[in-house]
Short mmCIF file of C-alpha atoms in Angstrom, two decimals:
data_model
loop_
_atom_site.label_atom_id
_atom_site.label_comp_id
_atom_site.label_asym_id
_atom_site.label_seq_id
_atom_site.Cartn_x
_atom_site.Cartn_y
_atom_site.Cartn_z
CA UNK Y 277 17.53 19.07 8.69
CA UNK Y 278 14.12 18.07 10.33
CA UNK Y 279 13.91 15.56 12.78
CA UNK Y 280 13.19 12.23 11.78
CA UNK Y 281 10.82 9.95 12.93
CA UNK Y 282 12.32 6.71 14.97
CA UNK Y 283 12.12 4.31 11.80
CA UNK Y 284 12.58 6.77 9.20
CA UNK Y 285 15.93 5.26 7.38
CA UNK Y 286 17.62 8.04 4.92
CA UNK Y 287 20.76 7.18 3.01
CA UNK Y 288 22.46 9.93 5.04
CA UNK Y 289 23.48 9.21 8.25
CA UNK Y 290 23.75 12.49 10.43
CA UNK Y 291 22.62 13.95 13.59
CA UNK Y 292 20.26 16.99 12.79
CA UNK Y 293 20.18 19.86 14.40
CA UNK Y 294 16.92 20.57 16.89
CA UNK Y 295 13.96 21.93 14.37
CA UNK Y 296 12.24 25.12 14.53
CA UNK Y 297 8.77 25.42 15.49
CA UNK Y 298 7.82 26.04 11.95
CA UNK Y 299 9.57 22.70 10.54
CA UNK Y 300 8.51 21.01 12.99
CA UNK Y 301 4.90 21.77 12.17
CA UNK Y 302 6.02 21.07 8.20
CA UNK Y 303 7.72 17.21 9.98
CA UNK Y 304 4.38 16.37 11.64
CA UNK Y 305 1.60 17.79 9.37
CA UNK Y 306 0.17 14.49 8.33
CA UNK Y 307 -0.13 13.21 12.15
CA UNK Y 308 -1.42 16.76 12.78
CA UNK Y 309 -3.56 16.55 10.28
CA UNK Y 310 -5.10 12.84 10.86
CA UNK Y 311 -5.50 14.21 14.68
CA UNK Y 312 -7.48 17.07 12.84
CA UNK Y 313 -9.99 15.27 11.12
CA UNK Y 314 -10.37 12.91 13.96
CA UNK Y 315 -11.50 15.90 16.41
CA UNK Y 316 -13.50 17.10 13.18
CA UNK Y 317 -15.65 14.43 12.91
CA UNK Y 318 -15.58 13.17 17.01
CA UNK Y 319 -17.37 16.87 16.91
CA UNK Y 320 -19.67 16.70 14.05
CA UNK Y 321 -20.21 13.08 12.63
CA UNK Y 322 -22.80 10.99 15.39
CA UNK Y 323 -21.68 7.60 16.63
CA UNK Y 324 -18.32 8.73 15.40
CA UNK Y 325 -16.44 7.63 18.38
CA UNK Y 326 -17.99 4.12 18.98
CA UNK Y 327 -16.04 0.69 18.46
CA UNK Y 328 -18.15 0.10 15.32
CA UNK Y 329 -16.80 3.23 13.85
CA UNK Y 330 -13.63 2.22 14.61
CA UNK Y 331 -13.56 -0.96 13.32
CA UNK Y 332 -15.11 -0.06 9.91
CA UNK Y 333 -12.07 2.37 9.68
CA UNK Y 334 -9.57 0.11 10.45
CA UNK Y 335 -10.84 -2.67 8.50
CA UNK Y 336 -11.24 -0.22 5.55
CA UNK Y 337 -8.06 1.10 6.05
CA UNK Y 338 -6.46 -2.29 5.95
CA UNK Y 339 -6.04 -2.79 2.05
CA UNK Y 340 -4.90 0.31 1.27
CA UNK Y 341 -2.06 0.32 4.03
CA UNK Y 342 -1.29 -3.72 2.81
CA UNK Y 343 -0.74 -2.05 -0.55
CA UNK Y 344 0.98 0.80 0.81
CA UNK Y 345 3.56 -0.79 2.27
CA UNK Y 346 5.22 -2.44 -1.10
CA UNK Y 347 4.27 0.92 -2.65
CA UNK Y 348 6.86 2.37 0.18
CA UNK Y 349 9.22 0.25 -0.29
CA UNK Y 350 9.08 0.46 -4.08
CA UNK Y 351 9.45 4.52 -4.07
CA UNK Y 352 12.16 4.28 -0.96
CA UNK Y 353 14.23 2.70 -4.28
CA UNK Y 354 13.49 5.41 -6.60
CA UNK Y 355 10.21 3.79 -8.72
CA UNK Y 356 6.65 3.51 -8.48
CA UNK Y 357 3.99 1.04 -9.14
CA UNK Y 358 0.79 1.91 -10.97
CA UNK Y 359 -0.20 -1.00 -11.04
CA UNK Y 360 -1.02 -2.48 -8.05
CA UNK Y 361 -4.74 -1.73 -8.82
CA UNK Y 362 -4.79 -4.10 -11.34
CA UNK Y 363 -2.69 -6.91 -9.72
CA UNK Y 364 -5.00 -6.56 -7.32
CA UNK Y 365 -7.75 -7.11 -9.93
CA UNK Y 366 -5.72 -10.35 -11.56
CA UNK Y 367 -5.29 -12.05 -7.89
CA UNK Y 368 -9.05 -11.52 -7.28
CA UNK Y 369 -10.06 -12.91 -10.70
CA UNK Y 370 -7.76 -15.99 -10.06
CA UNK Y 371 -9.20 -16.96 -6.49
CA UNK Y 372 -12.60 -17.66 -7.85
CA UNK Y 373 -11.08 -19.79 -10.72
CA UNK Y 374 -9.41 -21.69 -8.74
CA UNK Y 375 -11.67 -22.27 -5.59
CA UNK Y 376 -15.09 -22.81 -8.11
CA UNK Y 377 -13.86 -24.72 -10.75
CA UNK Y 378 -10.52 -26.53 -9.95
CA UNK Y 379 -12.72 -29.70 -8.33
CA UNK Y 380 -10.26 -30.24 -5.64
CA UNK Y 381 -11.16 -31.02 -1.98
CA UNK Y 382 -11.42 -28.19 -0.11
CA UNK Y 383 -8.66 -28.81 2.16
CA UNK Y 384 -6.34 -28.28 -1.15
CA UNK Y 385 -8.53 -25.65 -2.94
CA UNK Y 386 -8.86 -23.55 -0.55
CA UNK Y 387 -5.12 -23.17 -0.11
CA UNK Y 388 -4.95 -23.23 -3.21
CA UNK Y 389 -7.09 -20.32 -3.92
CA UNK Y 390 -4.95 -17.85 -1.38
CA UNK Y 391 -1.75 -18.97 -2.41
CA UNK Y 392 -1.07 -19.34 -6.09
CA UNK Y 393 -3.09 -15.78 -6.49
CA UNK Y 394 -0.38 -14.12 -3.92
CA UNK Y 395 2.36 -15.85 -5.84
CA UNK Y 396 0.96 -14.92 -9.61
CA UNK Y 397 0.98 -11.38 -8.04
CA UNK Y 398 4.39 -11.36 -7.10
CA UNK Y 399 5.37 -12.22 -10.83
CA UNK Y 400 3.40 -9.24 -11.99
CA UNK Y 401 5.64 -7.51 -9.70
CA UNK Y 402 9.17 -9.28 -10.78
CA UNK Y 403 7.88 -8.34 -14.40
CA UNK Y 404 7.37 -5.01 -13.17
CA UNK Y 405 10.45 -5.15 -11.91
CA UNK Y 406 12.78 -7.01 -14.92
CA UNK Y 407 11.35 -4.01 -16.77
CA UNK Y 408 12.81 -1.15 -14.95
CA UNK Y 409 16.01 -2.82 -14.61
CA UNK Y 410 16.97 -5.00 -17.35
CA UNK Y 411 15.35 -3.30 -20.32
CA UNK Y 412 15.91 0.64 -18.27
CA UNK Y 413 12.48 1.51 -18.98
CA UNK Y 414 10.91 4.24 -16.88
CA UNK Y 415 8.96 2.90 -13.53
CA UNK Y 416 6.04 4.98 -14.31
CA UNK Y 417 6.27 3.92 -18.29
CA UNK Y 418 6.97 0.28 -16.92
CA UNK Y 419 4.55 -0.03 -14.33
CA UNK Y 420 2.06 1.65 -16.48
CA UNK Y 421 2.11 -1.49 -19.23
CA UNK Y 422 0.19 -3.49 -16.21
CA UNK Y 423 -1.95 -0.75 -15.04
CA UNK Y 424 -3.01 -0.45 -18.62
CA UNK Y 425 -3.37 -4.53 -19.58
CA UNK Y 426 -3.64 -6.10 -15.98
CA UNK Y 427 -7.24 -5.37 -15.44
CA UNK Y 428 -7.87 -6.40 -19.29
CA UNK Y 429 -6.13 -9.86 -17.66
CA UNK Y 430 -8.15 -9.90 -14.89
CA UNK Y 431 -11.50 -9.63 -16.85
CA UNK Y 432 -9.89 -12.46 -19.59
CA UNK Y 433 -9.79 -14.30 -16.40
CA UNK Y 434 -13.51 -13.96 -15.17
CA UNK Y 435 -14.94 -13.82 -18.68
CA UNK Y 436 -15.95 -10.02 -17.90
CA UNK Y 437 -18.06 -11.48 -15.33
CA UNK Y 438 -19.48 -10.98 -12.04
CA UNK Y 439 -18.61 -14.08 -9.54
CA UNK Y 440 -20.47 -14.70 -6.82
CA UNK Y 441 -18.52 -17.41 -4.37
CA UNK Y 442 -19.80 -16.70 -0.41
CA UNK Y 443 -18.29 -19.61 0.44
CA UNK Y 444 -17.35 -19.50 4.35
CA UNK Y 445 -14.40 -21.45 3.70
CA UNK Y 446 -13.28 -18.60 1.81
CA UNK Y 447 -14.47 -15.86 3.79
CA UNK Y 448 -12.19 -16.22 6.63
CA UNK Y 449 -9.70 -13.91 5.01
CA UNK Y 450 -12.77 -11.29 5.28
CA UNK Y 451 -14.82 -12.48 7.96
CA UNK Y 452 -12.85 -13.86 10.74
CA UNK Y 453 -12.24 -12.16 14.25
CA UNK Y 454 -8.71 -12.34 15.46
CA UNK Y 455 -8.23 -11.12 19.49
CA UNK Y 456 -11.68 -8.71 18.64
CA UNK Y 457 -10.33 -7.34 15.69
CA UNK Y 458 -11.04 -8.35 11.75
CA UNK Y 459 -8.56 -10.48 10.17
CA UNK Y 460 -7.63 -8.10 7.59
CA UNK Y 461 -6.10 -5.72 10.11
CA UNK Y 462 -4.38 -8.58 12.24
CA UNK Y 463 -3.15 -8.58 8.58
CA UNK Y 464 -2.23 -5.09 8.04
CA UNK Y 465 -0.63 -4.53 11.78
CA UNK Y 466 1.51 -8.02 11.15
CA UNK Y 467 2.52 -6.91 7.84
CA UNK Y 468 3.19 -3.39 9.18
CA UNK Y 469 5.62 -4.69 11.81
CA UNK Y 470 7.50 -7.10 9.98
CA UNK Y 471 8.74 -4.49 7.34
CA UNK Y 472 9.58 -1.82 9.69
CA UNK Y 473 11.70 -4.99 11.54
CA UNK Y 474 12.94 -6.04 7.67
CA UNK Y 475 13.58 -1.92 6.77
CA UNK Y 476 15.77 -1.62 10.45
CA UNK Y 477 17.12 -4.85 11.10
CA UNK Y 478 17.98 -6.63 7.74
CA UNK Y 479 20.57 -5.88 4.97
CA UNK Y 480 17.57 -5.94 2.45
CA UNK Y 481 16.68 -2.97 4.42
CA UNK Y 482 19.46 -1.27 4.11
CA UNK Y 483 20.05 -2.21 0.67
CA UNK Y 484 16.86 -0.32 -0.30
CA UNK Y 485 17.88 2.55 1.34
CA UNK Y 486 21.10 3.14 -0.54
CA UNK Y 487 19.42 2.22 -3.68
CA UNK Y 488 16.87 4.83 -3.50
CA UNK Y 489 19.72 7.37 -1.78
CA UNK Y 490 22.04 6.89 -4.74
CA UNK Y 491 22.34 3.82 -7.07
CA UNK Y 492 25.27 4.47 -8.55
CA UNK Y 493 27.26 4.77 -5.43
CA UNK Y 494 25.61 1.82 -3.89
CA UNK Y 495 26.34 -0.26 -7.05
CA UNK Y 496 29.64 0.78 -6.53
CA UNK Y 497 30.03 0.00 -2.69
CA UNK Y 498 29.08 -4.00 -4.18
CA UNK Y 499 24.97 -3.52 -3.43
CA UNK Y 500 22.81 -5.51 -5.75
CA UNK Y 501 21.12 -3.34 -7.27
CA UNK Y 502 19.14 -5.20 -10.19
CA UNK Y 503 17.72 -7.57 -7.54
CA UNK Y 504 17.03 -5.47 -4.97
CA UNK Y 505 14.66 -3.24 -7.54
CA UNK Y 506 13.67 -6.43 -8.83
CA UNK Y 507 12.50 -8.18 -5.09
CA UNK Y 508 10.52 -4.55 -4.20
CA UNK Y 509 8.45 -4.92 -7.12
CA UNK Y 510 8.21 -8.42 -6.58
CA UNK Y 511 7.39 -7.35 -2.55
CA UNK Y 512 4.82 -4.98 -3.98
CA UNK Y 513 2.91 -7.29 -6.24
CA UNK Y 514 2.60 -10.10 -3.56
CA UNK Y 515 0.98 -7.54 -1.04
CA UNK Y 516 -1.06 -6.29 -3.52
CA UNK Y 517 -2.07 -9.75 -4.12
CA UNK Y 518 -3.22 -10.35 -1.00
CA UNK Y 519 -5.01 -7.21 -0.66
CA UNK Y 520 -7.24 -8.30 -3.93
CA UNK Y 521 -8.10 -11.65 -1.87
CA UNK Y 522 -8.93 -9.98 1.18
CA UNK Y 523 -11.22 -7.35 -1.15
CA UNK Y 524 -13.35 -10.23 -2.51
CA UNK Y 525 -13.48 -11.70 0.82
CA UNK Y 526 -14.94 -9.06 2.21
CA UNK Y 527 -17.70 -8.55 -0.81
CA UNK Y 528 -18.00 -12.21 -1.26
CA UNK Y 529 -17.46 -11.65 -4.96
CA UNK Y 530 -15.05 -10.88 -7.57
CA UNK Y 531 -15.58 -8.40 -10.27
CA UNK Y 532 -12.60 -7.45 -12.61
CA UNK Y 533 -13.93 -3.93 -13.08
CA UNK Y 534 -13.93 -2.66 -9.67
CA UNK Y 535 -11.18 -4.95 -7.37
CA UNK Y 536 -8.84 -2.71 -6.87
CA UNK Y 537 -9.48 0.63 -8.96
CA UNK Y 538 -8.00 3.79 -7.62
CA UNK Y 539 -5.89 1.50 -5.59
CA UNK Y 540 -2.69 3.31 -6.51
CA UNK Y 541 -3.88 6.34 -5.74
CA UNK Y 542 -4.71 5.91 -2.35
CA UNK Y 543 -1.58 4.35 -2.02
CA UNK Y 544 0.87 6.68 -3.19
CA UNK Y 545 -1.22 9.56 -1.33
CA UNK Y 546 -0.64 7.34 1.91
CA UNK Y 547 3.29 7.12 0.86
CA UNK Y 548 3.67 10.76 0.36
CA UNK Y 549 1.10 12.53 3.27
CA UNK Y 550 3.33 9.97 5.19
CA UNK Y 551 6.78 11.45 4.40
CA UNK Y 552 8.86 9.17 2.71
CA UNK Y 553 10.08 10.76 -0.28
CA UNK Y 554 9.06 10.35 -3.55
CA UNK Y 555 12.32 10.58 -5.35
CA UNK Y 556 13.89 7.60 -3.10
CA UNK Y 557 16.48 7.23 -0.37
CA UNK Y 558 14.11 8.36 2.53
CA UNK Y 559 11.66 5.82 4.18
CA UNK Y 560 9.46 6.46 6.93
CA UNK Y 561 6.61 3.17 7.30
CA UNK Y 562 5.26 4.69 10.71
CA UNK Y 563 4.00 8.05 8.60
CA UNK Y 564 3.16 5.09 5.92
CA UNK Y 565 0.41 4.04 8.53
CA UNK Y 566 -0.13 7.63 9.32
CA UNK Y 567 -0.93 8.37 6.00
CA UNK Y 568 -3.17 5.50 4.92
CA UNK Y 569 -5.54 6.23 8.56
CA UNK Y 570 -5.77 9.94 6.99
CA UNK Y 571 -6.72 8.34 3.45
CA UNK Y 572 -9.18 6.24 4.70
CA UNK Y 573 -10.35 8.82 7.50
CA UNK Y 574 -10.92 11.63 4.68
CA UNK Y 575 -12.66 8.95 2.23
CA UNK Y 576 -15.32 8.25 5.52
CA UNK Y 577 -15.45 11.95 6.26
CA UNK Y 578 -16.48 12.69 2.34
CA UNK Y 579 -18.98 10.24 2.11
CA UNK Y 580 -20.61 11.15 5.37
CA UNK Y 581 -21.11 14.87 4.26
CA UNK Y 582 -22.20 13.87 1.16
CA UNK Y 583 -19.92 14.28 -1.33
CA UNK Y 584 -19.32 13.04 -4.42
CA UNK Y 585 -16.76 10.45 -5.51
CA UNK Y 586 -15.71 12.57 -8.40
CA UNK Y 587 -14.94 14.89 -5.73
CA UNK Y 588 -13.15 12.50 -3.44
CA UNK Y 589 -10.51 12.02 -6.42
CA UNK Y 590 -10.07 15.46 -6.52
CA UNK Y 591 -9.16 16.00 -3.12
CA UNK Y 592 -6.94 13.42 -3.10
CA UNK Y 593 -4.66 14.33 -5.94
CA UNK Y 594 -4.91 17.51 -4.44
CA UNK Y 595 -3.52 15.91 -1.09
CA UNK Y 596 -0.39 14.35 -3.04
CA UNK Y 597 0.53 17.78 -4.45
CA UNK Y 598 0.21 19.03 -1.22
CA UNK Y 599 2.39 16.52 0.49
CA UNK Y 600 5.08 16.70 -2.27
CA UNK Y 601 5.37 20.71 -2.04
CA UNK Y 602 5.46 19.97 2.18
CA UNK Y 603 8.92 17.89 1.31
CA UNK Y 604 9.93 19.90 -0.62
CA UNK Y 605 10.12 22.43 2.06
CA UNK Y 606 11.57 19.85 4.24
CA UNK Y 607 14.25 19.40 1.77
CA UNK Y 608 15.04 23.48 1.71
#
């Protein structure tokens, strides 16, 4: 077996035998890889290496690694969630309704308007998750029903409309400086943190771990099951909640069609470049974070060269089949 990463959590517990050069190199390809593209572009992009760039790259990378982290925790079980994209779209779409029209003072509105969003997201997620347990549906076939009608909410919710709100009492989840850095990744580093602490130091943790590892024996060793599937989904849809605030924060609008599209993508690409394996029981958050600065880093890289979005989607799915054949190697 490879070596594992200091907070990768598998549901086996063993010491593994030093690696070989060669799985080594298959162990670290997406840090190798991120350290790539950085040296690519400190070489051929201009200004590349300035605190501006930097910033824009964090700050970009900040929803998609917010998102990524339920989306970890959610396939460390065994599932996936397609549909954080348009949870995302439904939490934006709720803000503005909420903050515009709701006529309360502003020191309960605003509240208001980042709160009950986060927690209508986190039902989308419990209904994601009531799905795949109680009624045994598929994750992917579950998951899908809000991918497919979520963003059909979202516009139901905005009347298929633009809204404009740059409102600077609302902005602060897009705008504000924390320490020198945006909010959003004081966000993303906080939120970061406190689930590698919850994967390594809590029984929820652990819980998710055997889960994903397998759920039959952990049902059997007295593991809650049903409510541990249920609470990741539930985990997943809150984060993904708050990523759709801090999106229209950021644009100072909400619009139904674009809040969170592709979202899923990027975030399952940053779950598997990042190692933790698709089919459950292995969790690694640190290559979570590793993967969504290589997500982001390739999406600025693209668009500086010139090419096309349509292309960018290509290279991405090409970068998940890439990263599932590299564990699949680790597994052998």
């Amino acid at each position: 077996m490879p070596h594992l990463p200091e907070d990768t959590m598998t549901a086996v517990d063993a010491r593994p035998p030093a690696p070989r050069p060669a799985l080594l190199l298959t162990q670290y390809s997406a840090l190798l890889a991120l350290l790539a593209l950085i040296a690519l572009n400190a070489l051929t992009t201009p200004n590349f290496l300035t605190l501006t760039a930097l910033n824009i790259n964090m700050t970009q990378t900040a929803t998609i690694l917010i998102v990524a982290v339920g989306m970890t925790y959610v396939i460390a079980t065994g599932g996936i969630d397609l549909s954080v994209g348009s949870i995302m779209a439904i939490s934006g779409a709720l803000a503005p309704l909420l903050f515009l029209q709701s006529g309360l003072p502003a020191g309960i509105g605003i509240p208001l308007a980042v709160i009950l969003p986060v927690l209508a997201a986190g039902l989308c997620g419990a209904f994601n998750g009531l799905l795949v347990t109680r009624f045994r549906i598929q994750p992917i076939i579950a998951t899908l029903v809000l991918f497919i009608a979520g963003r059909g909410i979202a516009q139901v919710i905005s009347g298929g409309q633009l809204i404009n709100f740059p409102d600077a009492r609302f902005k602060f989840l897009g705008s504000s400086v924390v320490f020198g850095l945006n909010i959003q990744v004081v966000l993303m580093l906080v939120i970061v943190a406190a689930a590698i602490w919850a994967l390594r130091a809590t029984l929820f943790g652990r819980y998710v771990i055997a889960v994903g590892g397998n759920p039959e024996a952990a049902r059997l060793a007295g593991v809650p099951v049903t409510r541990t599937k249920v609470l990741v989904y539930t985990l997943s849809g809150m984060l993904a909640g708050l990523a759709g605030l801090i999106t229209i924060a950021v644009n100072n609008s909400s619009d139904a069609n674009l809040v969170g599209q592709n979202m899923e993508l990027d975030a399952i690409a940053a779950v598997a470049v990042g190692g933790t394996a698709l089919s459950g029981g292995k969790v690694s958050l640190v290559g979570t974070l590793i993967g969504a600065l290589f997500i982001q880093l390739l999406r600025y890289t693209l668009l500086v060269k010139g090419v096309p979005d349509a292309a960018a989607l290509i290279v991405k799915a090409a970068i998940i089949v890439g990263a599932v054949a590299l564990q699949a190697r680790r597994r052998s």
